[in-house]
Coordinates of C-alpha atoms in Angstrom, one line a residue:
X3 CA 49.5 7.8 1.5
X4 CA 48.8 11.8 0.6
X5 CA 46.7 13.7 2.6
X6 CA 44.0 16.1 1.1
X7 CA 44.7 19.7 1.4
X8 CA 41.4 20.1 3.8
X9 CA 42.6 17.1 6.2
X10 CA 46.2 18.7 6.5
X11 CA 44.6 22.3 7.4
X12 CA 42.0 20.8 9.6
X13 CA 45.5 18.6 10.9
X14 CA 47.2 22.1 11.8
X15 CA 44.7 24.0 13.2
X16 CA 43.9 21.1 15.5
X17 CA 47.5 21.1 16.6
X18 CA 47.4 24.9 16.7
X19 CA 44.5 24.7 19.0
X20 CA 46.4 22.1 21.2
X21 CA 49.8 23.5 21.5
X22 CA 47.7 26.9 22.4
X23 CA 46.0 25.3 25.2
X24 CA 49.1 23.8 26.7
X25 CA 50.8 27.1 26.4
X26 CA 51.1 29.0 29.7
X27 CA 50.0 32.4 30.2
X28 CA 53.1 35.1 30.4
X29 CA 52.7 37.1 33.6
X30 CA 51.7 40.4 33.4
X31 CA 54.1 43.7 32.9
X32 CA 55.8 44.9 36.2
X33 CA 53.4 47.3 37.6
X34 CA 53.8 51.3 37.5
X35 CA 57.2 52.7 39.2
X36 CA 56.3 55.8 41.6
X37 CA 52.5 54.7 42.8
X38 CA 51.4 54.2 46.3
X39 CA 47.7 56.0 46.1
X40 CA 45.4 53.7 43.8
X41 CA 41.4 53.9 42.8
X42 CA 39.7 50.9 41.4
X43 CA 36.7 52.2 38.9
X44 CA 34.2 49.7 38.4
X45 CA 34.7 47.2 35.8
X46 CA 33.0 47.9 32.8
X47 CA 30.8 44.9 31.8
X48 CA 30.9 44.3 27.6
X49 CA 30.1 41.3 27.7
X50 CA 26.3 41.5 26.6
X51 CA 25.5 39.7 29.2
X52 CA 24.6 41.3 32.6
X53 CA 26.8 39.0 34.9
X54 CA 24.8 39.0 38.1
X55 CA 26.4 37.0 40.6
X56 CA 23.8 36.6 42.8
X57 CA 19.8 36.9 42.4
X58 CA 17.4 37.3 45.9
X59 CA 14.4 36.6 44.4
X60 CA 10.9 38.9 43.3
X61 CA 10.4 39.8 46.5
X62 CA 14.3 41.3 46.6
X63 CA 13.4 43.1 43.6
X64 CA 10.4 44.7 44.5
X65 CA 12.0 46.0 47.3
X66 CA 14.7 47.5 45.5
X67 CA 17.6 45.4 46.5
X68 CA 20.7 46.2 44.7
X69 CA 21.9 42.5 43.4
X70 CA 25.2 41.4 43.4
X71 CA 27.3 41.8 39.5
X72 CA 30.6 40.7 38.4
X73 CA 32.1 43.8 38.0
X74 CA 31.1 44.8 41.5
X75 CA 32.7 41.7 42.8
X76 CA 35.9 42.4 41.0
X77 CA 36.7 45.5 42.1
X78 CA 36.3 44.6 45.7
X79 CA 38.3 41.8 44.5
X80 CA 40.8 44.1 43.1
X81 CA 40.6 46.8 46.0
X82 CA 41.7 43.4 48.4
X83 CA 45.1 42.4 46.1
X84 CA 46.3 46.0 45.9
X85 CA 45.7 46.4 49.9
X86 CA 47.3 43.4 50.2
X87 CA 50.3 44.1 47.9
X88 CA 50.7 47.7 50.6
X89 CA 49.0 49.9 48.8
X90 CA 46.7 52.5 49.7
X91 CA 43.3 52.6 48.3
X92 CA 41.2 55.1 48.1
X93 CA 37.6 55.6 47.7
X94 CA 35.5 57.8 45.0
X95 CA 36.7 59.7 42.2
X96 CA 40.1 61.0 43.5
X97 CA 41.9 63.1 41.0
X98 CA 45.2 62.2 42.6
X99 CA 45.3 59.1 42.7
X100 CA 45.8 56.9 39.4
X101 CA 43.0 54.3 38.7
X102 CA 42.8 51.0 38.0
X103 CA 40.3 50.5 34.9
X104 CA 39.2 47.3 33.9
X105 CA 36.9 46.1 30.6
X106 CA 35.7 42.8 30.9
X107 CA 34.6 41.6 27.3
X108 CA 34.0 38.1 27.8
X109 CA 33.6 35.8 31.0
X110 CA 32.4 32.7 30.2
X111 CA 32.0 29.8 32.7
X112 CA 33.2 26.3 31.8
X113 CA 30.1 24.6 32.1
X114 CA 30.5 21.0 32.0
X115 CA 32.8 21.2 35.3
X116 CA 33.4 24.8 36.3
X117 CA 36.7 24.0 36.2
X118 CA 37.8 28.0 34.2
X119 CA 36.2 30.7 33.5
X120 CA 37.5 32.3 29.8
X121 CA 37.9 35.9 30.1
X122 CA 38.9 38.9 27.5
X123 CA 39.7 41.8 29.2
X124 CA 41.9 44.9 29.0
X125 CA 43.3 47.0 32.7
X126 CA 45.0 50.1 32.6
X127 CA 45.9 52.3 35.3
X128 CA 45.2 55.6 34.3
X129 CA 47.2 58.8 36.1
X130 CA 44.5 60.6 37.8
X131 CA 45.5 64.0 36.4
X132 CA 46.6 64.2 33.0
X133 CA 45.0 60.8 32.0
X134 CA 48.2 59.5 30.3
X135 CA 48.0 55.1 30.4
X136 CA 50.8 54.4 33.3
X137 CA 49.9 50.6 32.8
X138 CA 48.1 48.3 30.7
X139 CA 47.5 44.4 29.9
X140 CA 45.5 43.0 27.4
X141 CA 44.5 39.4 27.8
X142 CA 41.8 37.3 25.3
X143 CA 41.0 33.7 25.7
X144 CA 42.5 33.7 29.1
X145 CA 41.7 30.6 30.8
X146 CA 41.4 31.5 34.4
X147 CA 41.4 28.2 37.4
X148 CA 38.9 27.7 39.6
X149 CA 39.1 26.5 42.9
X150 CA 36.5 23.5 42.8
X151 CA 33.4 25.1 42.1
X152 CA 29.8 23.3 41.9
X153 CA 28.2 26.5 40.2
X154 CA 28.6 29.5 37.9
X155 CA 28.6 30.9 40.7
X156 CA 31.6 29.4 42.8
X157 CA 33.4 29.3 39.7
X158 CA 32.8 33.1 39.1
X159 CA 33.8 34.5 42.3
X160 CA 36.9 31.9 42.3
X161 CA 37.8 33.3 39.0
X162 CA 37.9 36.8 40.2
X163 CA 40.1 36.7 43.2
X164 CA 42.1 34.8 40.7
X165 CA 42.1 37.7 38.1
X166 CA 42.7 40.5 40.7
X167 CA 45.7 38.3 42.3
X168 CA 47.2 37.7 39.1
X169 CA 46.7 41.4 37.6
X170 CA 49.1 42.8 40.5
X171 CA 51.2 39.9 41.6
X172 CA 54.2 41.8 39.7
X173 CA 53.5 45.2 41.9
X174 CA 54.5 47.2 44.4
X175 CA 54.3 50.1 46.0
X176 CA 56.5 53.0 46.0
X177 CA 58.7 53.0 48.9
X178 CA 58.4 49.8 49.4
X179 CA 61.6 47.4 49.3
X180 CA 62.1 43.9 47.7
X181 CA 62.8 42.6 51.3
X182 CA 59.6 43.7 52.4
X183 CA 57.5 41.7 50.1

């Protein structure tokens, strides 16, 4: 029996998309030699969509309440890990400090279980003084765990503890010693 030309290209991209899903994600690069001072910019949302993670209500708008977004989450997410990992973090625009720059261009949800969330994104850490790129990842149609969500929400914040763990699980600080860790 001879396949069509359509059923065998339809045959490999199928497999394609199979054998992409069961491949596991590389970890990221080693992170920067000679950093202990970090700043975490807020993420930069290009999504198109506005990502709020948490909405009060009418009456929390009329009053002015500042609501909840992604990209705030992350970065408090992201301030945690490198904390964690011994760095210092500091606070406002420091020119002498590197920072930690993130573009989120796609977080979508799983919606039938909330089981991932996809993301695109590119992070660079960006020397606070000349501006020269002292890191960088680039991951697209990374499909991040959850930790048993029952909402966009739960899976959301899940998702980004998971992203910030998993952007700086391969650093450390300077000074520090393997043993340490």
């Amino acid at each position: 029996m001879t396949r069509s030309r359509p059923a065998l290209a339809l045959t490999a991209a199928l497999t394609a998309v199979v054998l992409g899903a069961c491949t596991p994600v590389a970890p990221p690069p080693p992170g920067p030699a000679g950093v202990a001072r970090i700043a975490v910019d807020t993420p930069v949302n290009q999504t198109g969509q506005e990502l709020v993670i948490d909405d009060r209500g009418l009456l929390s708008g009329l009053l002015g309440e500042k609501r909840s977004t992604l990209p705030d989450i992350l970065a408090g997410d992201l301030r945690k890990a490198l904390a964690r990992r011994g760095f210092t973090v500091v606070t406002g625009a420091s020119g002498s400090a590197p920072a930690l720059r993130v573009d989120l261009k796609r977080w979508e949800p799983y919606t039938a279980d909330y089981s991932t969330v996809t993301v695109d994104l590119t992070a660079s850490l960006v020397d606070g003084g000349d501006g020269r790129t002292l890191w960088t990842i680039t991951r697209t149609g990374w499909q991040v765990p959850t930790d048993q969500p029952r909402s966009s929400l739960e899976a959301s914040l899940s998702a980004s503890q998971f992203v910030a763990q998993t952007l700086v699980e391969n650093w450390q600080p300077a000074g520090a010693t393997a043993s340490a860790r």
